[in-house]
PDB file of C-alpha atoms in Angstrom:
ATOM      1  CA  UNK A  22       0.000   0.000   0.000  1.00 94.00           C
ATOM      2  CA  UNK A  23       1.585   3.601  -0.989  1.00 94.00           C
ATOM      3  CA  UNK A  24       0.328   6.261   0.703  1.00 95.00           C
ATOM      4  CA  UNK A  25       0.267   9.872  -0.507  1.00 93.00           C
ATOM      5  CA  UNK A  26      -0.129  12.247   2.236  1.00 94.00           C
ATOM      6  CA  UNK A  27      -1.049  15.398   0.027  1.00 90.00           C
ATOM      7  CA  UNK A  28       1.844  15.009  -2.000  1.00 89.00           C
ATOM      8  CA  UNK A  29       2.548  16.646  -5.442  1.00 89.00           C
ATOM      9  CA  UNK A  30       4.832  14.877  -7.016  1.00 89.00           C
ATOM     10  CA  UNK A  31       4.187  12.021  -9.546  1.00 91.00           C
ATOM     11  CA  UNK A  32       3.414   9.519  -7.207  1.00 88.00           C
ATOM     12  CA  UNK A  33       0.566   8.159  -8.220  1.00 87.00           C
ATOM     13  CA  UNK A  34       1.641   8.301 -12.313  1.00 90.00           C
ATOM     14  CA  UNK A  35       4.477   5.762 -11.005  1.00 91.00           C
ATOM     15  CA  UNK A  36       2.372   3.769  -8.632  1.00 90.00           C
ATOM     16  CA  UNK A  37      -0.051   3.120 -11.350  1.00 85.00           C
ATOM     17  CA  UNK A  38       2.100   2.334 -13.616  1.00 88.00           C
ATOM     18  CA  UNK A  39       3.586  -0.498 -11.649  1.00 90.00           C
ATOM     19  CA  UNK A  40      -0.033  -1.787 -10.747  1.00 85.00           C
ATOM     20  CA  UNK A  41       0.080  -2.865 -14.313  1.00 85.00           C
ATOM     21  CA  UNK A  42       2.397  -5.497 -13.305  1.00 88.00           C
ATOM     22  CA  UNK A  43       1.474  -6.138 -10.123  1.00 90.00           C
ATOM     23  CA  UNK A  44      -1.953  -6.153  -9.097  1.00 86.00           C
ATOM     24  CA  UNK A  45      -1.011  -6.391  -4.903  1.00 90.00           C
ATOM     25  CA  UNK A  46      -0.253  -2.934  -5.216  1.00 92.00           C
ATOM     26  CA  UNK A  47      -2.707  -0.259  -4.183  1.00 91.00           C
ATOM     27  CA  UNK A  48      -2.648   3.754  -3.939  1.00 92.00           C
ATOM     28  CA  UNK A  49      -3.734   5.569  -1.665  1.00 94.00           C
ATOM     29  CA  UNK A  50      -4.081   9.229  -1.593  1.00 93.00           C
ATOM     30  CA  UNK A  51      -5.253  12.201   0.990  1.00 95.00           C
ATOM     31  CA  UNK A  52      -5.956  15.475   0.065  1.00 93.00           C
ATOM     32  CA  UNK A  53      -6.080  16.805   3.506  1.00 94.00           C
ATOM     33  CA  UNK A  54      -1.975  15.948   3.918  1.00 88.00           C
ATOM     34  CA  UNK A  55       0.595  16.412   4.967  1.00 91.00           C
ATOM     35  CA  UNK A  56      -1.136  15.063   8.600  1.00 93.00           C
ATOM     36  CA  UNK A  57       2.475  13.352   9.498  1.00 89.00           C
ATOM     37  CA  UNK A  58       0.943  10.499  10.823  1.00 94.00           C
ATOM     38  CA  UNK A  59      -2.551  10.627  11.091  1.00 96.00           C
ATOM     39  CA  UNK A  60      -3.327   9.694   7.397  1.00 97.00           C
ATOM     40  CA  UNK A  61      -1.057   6.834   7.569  1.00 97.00           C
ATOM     41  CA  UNK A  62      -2.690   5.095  10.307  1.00 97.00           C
ATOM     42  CA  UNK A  63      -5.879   5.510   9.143  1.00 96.00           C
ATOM     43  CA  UNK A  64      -4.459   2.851   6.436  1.00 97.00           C
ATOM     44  CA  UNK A  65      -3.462   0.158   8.215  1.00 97.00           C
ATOM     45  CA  UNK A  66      -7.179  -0.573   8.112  1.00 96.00           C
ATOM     46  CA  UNK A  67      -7.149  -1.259   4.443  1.00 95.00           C
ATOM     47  CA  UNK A  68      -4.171  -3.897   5.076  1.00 94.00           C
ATOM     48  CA  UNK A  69      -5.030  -7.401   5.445  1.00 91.00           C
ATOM     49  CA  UNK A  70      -2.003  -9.414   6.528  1.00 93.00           C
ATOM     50  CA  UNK A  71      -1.248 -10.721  10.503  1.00 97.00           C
ATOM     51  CA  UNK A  72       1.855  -8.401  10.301  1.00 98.00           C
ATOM     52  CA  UNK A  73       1.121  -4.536   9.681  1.00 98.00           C
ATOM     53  CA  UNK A  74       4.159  -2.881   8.783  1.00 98.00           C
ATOM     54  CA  UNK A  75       5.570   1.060   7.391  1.00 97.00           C
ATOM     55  CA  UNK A  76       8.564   2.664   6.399  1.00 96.00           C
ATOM     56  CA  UNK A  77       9.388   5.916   5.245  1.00 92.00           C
ATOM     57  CA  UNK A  78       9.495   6.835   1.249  1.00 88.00           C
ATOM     58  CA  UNK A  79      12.335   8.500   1.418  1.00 89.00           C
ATOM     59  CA  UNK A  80      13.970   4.455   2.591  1.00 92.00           C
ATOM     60  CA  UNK A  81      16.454   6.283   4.779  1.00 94.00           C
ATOM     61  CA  UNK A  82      16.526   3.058   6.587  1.00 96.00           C
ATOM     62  CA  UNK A  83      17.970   0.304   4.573  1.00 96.00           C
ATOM     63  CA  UNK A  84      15.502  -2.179   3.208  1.00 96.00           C
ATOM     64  CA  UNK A  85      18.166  -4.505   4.267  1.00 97.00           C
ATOM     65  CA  UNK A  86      17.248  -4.182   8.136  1.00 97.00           C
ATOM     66  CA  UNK A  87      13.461  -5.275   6.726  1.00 98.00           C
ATOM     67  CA  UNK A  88      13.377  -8.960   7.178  1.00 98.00           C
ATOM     68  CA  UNK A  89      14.720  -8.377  10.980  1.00 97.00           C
ATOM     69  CA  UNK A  90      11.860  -6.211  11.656  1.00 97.00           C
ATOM     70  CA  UNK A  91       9.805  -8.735  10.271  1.00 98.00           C
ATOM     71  CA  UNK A  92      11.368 -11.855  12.399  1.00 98.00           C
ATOM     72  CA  UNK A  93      11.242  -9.812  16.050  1.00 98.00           C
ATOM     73  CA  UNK A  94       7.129  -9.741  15.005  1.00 98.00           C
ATOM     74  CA  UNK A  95       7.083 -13.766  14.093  1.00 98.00           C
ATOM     75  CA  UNK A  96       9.540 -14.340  17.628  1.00 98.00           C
ATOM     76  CA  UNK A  97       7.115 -12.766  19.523  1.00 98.00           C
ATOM     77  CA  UNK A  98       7.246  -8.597  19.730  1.00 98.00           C
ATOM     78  CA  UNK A  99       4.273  -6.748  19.369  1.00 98.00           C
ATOM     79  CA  UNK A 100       6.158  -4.350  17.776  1.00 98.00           C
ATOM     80  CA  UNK A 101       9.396  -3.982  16.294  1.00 98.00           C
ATOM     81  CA  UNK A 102      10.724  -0.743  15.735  1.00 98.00           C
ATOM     82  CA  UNK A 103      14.341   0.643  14.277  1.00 98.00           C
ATOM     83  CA  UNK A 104      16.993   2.086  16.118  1.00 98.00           C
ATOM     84  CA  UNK A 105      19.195   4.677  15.743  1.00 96.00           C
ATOM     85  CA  UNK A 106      20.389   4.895  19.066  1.00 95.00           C
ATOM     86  CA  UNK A 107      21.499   1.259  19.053  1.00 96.00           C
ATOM     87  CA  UNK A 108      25.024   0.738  19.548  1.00 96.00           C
ATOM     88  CA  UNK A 109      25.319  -1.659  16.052  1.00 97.00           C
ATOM     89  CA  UNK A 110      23.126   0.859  14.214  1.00 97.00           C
ATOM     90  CA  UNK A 111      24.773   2.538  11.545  1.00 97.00           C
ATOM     91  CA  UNK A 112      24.229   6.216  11.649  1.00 96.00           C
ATOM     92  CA  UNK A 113      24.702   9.135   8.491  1.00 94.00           C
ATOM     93  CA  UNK A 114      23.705  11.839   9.618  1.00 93.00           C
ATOM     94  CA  UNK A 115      24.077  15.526  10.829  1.00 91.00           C
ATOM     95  CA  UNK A 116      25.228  16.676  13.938  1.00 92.00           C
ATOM     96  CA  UNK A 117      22.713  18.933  14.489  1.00 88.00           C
ATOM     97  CA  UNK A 118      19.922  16.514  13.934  1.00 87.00           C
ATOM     98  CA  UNK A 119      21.927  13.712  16.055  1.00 90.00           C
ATOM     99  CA  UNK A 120      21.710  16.359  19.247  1.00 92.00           C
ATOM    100  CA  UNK A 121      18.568  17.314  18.008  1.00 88.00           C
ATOM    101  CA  UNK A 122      17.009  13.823  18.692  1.00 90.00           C
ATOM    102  CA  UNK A 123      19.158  12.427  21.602  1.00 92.00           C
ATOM    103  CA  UNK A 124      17.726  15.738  23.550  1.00 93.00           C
ATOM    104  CA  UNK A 125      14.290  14.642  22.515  1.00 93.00           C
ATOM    105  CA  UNK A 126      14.511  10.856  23.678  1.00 95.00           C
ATOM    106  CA  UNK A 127      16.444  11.905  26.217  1.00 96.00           C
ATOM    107  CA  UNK A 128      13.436  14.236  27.640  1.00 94.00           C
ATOM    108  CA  UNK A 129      10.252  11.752  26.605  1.00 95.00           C
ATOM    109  CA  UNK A 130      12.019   8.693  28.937  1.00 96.00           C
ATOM    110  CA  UNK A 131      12.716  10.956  31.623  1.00 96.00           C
ATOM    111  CA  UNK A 132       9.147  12.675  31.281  1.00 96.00           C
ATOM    112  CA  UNK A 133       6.913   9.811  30.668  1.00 96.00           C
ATOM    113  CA  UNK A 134       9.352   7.097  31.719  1.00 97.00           C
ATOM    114  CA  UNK A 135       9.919   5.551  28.809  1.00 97.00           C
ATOM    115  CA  UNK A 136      12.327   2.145  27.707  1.00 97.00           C
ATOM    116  CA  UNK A 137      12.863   3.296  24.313  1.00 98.00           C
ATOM    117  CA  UNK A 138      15.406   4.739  22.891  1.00 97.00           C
ATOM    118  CA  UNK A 139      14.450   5.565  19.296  1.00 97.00           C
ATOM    119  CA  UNK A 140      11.440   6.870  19.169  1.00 97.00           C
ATOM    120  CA  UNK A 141      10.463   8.392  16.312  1.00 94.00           C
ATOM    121  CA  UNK A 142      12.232   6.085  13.279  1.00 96.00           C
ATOM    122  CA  UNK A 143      10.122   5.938  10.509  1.00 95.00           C
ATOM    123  CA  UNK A 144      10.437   1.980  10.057  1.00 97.00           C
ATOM    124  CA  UNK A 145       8.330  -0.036  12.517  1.00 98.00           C
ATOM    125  CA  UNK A 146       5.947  -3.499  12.487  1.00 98.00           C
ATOM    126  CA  UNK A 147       3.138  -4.669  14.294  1.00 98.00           C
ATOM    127  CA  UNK A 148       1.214  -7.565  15.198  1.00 98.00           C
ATOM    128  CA  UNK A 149      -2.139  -6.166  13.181  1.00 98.00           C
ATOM    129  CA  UNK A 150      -4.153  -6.354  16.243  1.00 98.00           C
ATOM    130  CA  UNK A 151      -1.622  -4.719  18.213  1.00 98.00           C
ATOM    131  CA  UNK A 152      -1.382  -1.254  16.072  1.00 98.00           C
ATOM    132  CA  UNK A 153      -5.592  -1.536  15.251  1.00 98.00           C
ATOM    133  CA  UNK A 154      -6.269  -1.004  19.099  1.00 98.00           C
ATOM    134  CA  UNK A 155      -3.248   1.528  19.714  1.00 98.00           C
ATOM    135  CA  UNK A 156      -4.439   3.706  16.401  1.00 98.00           C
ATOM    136  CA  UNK A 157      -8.004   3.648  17.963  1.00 98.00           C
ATOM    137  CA  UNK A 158      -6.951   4.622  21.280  1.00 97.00           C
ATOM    138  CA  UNK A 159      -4.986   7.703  19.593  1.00 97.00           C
ATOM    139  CA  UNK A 160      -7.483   9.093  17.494  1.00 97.00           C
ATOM    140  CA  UNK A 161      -7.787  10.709  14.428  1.00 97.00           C
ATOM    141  CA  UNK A 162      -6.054  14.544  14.915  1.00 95.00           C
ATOM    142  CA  UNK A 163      -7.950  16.484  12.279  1.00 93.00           C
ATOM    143  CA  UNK A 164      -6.237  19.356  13.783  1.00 91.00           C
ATOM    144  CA  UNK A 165      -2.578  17.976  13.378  1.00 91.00           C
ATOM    145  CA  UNK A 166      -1.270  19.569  16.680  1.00 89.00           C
ATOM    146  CA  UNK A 167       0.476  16.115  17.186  1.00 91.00           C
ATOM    147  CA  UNK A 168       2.495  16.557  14.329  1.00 88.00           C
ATOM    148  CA  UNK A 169       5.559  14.345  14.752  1.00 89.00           C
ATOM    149  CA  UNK A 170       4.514  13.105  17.915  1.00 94.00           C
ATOM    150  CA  UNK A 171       2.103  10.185  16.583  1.00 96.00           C
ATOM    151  CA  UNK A 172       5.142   7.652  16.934  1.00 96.00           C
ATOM    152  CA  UNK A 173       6.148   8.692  20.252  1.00 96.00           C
ATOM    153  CA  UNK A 174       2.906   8.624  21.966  1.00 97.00           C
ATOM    154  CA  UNK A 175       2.214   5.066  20.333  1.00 98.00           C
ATOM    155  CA  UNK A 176       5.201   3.892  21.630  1.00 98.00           C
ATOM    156  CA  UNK A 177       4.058   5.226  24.832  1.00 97.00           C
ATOM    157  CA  UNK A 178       0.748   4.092  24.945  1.00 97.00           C
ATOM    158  CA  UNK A 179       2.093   0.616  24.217  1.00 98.00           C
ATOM    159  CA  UNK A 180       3.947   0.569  27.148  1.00 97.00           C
ATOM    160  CA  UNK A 181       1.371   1.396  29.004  1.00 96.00           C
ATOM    161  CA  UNK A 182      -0.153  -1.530  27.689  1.00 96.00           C
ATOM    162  CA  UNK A 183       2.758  -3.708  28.550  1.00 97.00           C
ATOM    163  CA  UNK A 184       2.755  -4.442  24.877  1.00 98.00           C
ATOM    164  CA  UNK A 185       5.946  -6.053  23.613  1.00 98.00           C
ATOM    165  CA  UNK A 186       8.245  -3.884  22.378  1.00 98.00           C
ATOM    166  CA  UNK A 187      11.890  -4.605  20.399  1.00 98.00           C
ATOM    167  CA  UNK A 188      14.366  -2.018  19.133  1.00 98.00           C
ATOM    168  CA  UNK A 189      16.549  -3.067  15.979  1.00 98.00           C
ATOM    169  CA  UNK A 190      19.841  -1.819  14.754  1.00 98.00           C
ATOM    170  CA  UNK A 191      19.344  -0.387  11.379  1.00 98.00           C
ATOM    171  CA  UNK A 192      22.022   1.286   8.868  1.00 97.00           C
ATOM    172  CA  UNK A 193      20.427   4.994   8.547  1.00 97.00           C
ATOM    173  CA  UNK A 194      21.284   7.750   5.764  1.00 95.00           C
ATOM    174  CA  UNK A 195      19.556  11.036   6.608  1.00 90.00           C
ATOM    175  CA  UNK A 196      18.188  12.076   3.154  1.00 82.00           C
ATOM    176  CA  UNK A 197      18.799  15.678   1.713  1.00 66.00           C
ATOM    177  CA  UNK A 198      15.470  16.808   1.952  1.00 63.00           C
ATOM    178  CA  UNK A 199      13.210  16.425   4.984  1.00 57.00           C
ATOM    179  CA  UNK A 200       9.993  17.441   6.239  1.00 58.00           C
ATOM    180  CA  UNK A 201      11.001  18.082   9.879  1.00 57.00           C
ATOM    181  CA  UNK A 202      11.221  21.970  11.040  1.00 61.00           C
ATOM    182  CA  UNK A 203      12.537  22.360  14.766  1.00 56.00           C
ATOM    183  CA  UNK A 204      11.024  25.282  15.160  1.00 58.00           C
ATOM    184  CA  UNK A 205       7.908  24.268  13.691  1.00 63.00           C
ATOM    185  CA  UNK A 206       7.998  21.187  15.761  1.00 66.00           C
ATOM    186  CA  UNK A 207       8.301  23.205  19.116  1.00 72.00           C
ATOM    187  CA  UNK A 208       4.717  24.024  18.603  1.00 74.00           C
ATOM    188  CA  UNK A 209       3.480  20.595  19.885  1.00 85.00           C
ATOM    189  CA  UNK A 210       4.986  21.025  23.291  1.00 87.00           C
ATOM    190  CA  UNK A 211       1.949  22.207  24.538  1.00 88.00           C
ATOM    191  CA  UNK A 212      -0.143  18.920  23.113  1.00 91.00           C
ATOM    192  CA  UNK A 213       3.170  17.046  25.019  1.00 93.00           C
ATOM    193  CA  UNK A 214       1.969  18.474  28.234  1.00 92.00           C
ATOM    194  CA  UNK A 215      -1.614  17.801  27.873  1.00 92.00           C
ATOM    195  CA  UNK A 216      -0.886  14.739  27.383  1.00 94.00           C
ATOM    196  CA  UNK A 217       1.189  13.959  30.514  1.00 94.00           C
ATOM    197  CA  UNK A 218      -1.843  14.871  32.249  1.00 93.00           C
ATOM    198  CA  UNK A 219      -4.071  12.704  30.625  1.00 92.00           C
ATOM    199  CA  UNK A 220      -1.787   9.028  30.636  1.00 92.00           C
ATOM    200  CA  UNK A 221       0.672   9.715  33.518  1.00 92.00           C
ATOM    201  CA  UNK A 222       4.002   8.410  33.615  1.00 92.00           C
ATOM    202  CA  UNK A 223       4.824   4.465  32.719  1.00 92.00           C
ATOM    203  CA  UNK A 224       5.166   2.330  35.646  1.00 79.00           C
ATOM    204  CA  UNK A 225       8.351   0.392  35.971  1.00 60.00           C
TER     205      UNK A 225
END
Protein backbone atom coordinates (compact mmCIF):
# COMPACT_ATOMS: atom_id res chain seq x y z
CA UNK A 1 0.00 0.00 0.00
CA UNK A 2 1.58 3.60 -0.99
CA UNK A 3 0.33 6.26 0.70
CA UNK A 4 0.27 9.87 -0.51
CA UNK A 5 -0.13 12.25 2.24
CA UNK A 6 -1.05 15.40 0.03
CA UNK A 7 1.84 15.01 -2.00
CA UNK A 8 2.55 16.65 -5.44
CA UNK A 9 4.83 14.88 -7.02
CA UNK A 10 4.19 12.02 -9.55
CA UNK A 11 3.41 9.52 -7.21
CA UNK A 12 0.57 8.16 -8.22
CA UNK A 13 1.64 8.30 -12.31
CA UNK A 14 4.48 5.76 -11.01
CA UNK A 15 2.37 3.77 -8.63
CA UNK A 16 -0.05 3.12 -11.35
CA UNK A 17 2.10 2.33 -13.62
CA UNK A 18 3.59 -0.50 -11.65
CA UNK A 19 -0.03 -1.79 -10.75
CA UNK A 20 0.08 -2.87 -14.31
CA UNK A 21 2.40 -5.50 -13.31
CA UNK A 22 1.47 -6.14 -10.12
CA UNK A 23 -1.95 -6.15 -9.10
CA UNK A 24 -1.01 -6.39 -4.90
CA UNK A 25 -0.25 -2.93 -5.22
CA UNK A 26 -2.71 -0.26 -4.18
CA UNK A 27 -2.65 3.75 -3.94
CA UNK A 28 -3.73 5.57 -1.67
CA UNK A 29 -4.08 9.23 -1.59
CA UNK A 30 -5.25 12.20 0.99
CA UNK A 31 -5.96 15.47 0.07
CA UNK A 32 -6.08 16.80 3.51
CA UNK A 33 -1.98 15.95 3.92
CA UNK A 34 0.59 16.41 4.97
CA UNK A 35 -1.14 15.06 8.60
CA UNK A 36 2.48 13.35 9.50
CA UNK A 37 0.94 10.50 10.82
CA UNK A 38 -2.55 10.63 11.09
CA UNK A 39 -3.33 9.69 7.40
CA UNK A 40 -1.06 6.83 7.57
CA UNK A 41 -2.69 5.10 10.31
CA UNK A 42 -5.88 5.51 9.14
CA UNK A 43 -4.46 2.85 6.44
CA UNK A 44 -3.46 0.16 8.21
CA UNK A 45 -7.18 -0.57 8.11
CA UNK A 46 -7.15 -1.26 4.44
CA UNK A 47 -4.17 -3.90 5.08
CA UNK A 48 -5.03 -7.40 5.45
CA UNK A 49 -2.00 -9.41 6.53
CA UNK A 50 -1.25 -10.72 10.50
CA UNK A 51 1.86 -8.40 10.30
CA UNK A 52 1.12 -4.54 9.68
CA UNK A 53 4.16 -2.88 8.78
CA UNK A 54 5.57 1.06 7.39
CA UNK A 55 8.56 2.66 6.40
CA UNK A 56 9.39 5.92 5.24
CA UNK A 57 9.50 6.84 1.25
CA UNK A 58 12.33 8.50 1.42
CA UNK A 59 13.97 4.46 2.59
CA UNK A 60 16.45 6.28 4.78
CA UNK A 61 16.53 3.06 6.59
CA UNK A 62 17.97 0.30 4.57
CA UNK A 63 15.50 -2.18 3.21
CA UNK A 64 18.17 -4.50 4.27
CA UNK A 65 17.25 -4.18 8.14
CA UNK A 66 13.46 -5.27 6.73
CA UNK A 67 13.38 -8.96 7.18
CA UNK A 68 14.72 -8.38 10.98
CA UNK A 69 11.86 -6.21 11.66
CA UNK A 70 9.80 -8.73 10.27
CA UNK A 71 11.37 -11.86 12.40
CA UNK A 72 11.24 -9.81 16.05
CA UNK A 73 7.13 -9.74 15.00
CA UNK A 74 7.08 -13.77 14.09
CA UNK A 75 9.54 -14.34 17.63
CA UNK A 76 7.12 -12.77 19.52
CA UNK A 77 7.25 -8.60 19.73
CA UNK A 78 4.27 -6.75 19.37
CA UNK A 79 6.16 -4.35 17.78
CA UNK A 80 9.40 -3.98 16.29
CA UNK A 81 10.72 -0.74 15.74
CA UNK A 82 14.34 0.64 14.28
CA UNK A 83 16.99 2.09 16.12
CA UNK A 84 19.20 4.68 15.74
CA UNK A 85 20.39 4.90 19.07
CA UNK A 86 21.50 1.26 19.05
CA UNK A 87 25.02 0.74 19.55
CA UNK A 88 25.32 -1.66 16.05
CA UNK A 89 23.13 0.86 14.21
CA UNK A 90 24.77 2.54 11.55
CA UNK A 91 24.23 6.22 11.65
CA UNK A 92 24.70 9.13 8.49
CA UNK A 93 23.71 11.84 9.62
CA UNK A 94 24.08 15.53 10.83
CA UNK A 95 25.23 16.68 13.94
CA UNK A 96 22.71 18.93 14.49
CA UNK A 97 19.92 16.51 13.93
CA UNK A 98 21.93 13.71 16.06
CA UNK A 99 21.71 16.36 19.25
CA UNK A 100 18.57 17.31 18.01
CA UNK A 101 17.01 13.82 18.69
CA UNK A 102 19.16 12.43 21.60
CA UNK A 103 17.73 15.74 23.55
CA UNK A 104 14.29 14.64 22.51
CA UNK A 105 14.51 10.86 23.68
CA UNK A 106 16.44 11.91 26.22
CA UNK A 107 13.44 14.24 27.64
CA UNK A 108 10.25 11.75 26.60
CA UNK A 109 12.02 8.69 28.94
CA UNK A 110 12.72 10.96 31.62
CA UNK A 111 9.15 12.68 31.28
CA UNK A 112 6.91 9.81 30.67
CA UNK A 113 9.35 7.10 31.72
CA UNK A 114 9.92 5.55 28.81
CA UNK A 115 12.33 2.15 27.71
CA UNK A 116 12.86 3.30 24.31
CA UNK A 117 15.41 4.74 22.89
CA UNK A 118 14.45 5.56 19.30
CA UNK A 119 11.44 6.87 19.17
CA UNK A 120 10.46 8.39 16.31
CA UNK A 121 12.23 6.08 13.28
CA UNK A 122 10.12 5.94 10.51
CA UNK A 123 10.44 1.98 10.06
CA UNK A 124 8.33 -0.04 12.52
CA UNK A 125 5.95 -3.50 12.49
CA UNK A 126 3.14 -4.67 14.29
CA UNK A 127 1.21 -7.56 15.20
CA UNK A 128 -2.14 -6.17 13.18
CA UNK A 129 -4.15 -6.35 16.24
CA UNK A 130 -1.62 -4.72 18.21
CA UNK A 131 -1.38 -1.25 16.07
CA UNK A 132 -5.59 -1.54 15.25
CA UNK A 133 -6.27 -1.00 19.10
CA UNK A 134 -3.25 1.53 19.71
CA UNK A 135 -4.44 3.71 16.40
CA UNK A 136 -8.00 3.65 17.96
CA UNK A 137 -6.95 4.62 21.28
CA UNK A 138 -4.99 7.70 19.59
CA UNK A 139 -7.48 9.09 17.49
CA UNK A 140 -7.79 10.71 14.43
CA UNK A 141 -6.05 14.54 14.92
CA UNK A 142 -7.95 16.48 12.28
CA UNK A 143 -6.24 19.36 13.78
CA UNK A 144 -2.58 17.98 13.38
CA UNK A 145 -1.27 19.57 16.68
CA UNK A 146 0.48 16.12 17.19
CA UNK A 147 2.49 16.56 14.33
CA UNK A 148 5.56 14.35 14.75
CA UNK A 149 4.51 13.11 17.91
CA UNK A 150 2.10 10.18 16.58
CA UNK A 151 5.14 7.65 16.93
CA UNK A 152 6.15 8.69 20.25
CA UNK A 153 2.91 8.62 21.97
CA UNK A 154 2.21 5.07 20.33
CA UNK A 155 5.20 3.89 21.63
CA UNK A 156 4.06 5.23 24.83
CA UNK A 157 0.75 4.09 24.95
CA UNK A 158 2.09 0.62 24.22
CA UNK A 159 3.95 0.57 27.15
CA UNK A 160 1.37 1.40 29.00
CA UNK A 161 -0.15 -1.53 27.69
CA UNK A 162 2.76 -3.71 28.55
CA UNK A 163 2.75 -4.44 24.88
CA UNK A 164 5.95 -6.05 23.61
CA UNK A 165 8.24 -3.88 22.38
CA UNK A 166 11.89 -4.60 20.40
CA UNK A 167 14.37 -2.02 19.13
CA UNK A 168 16.55 -3.07 15.98
CA UNK A 169 19.84 -1.82 14.75
CA UNK A 170 19.34 -0.39 11.38
CA UNK A 171 22.02 1.29 8.87
CA UNK A 172 20.43 4.99 8.55
CA UNK A 173 21.28 7.75 5.76
CA UNK A 174 19.56 11.04 6.61
CA UNK A 175 18.19 12.08 3.15
CA UNK A 176 18.80 15.68 1.71
CA UNK A 177 15.47 16.81 1.95
CA UNK A 178 13.21 16.43 4.98
CA UNK A 179 9.99 17.44 6.24
CA UNK A 180 11.00 18.08 9.88
CA UNK A 181 11.22 21.97 11.04
CA UNK A 182 12.54 22.36 14.77
CA UNK A 183 11.02 25.28 15.16
CA UNK A 184 7.91 24.27 13.69
CA UNK A 185 8.00 21.19 15.76
CA UNK A 186 8.30 23.21 19.12
CA UNK A 187 4.72 24.02 18.60
CA UNK A 188 3.48 20.60 19.88
CA UNK A 189 4.99 21.02 23.29
CA UNK A 190 1.95 22.21 24.54
CA UNK A 191 -0.14 18.92 23.11
CA UNK A 192 3.17 17.05 25.02
CA UNK A 193 1.97 18.47 28.23
CA UNK A 194 -1.61 17.80 27.87
CA UNK A 195 -0.89 14.74 27.38
CA UNK A 196 1.19 13.96 30.51
CA UNK A 197 -1.84 14.87 32.25
CA UNK A 198 -4.07 12.70 30.63
CA UNK A 199 -1.79 9.03 30.64
CA UNK A 200 0.67 9.71 33.52
CA UNK A 201 4.00 8.41 33.62
CA UNK A 202 4.82 4.47 32.72
CA UNK A 203 5.17 2.33 35.65
CA UNK A 204 8.35 0.39 35.97
Amino acid sequence: IVVSDGSKDKTSLIVKNLSNTCKDINYLRYDNGPSRRENLAKSFYKSSGEIVSFMDVDLSTSLDDYPKLIKEIKNGADIATGCRNHKYSIVKSQLSRKMISFLFNKFIRLYFGSKVLDHQCGFKAFKREVVLNLVEELGYDDKFKRKFFWDTELLIRAQKKGYAIKEIPIKYQETRKSGFNFFEELTMLLYILKLKNRIGYIKK
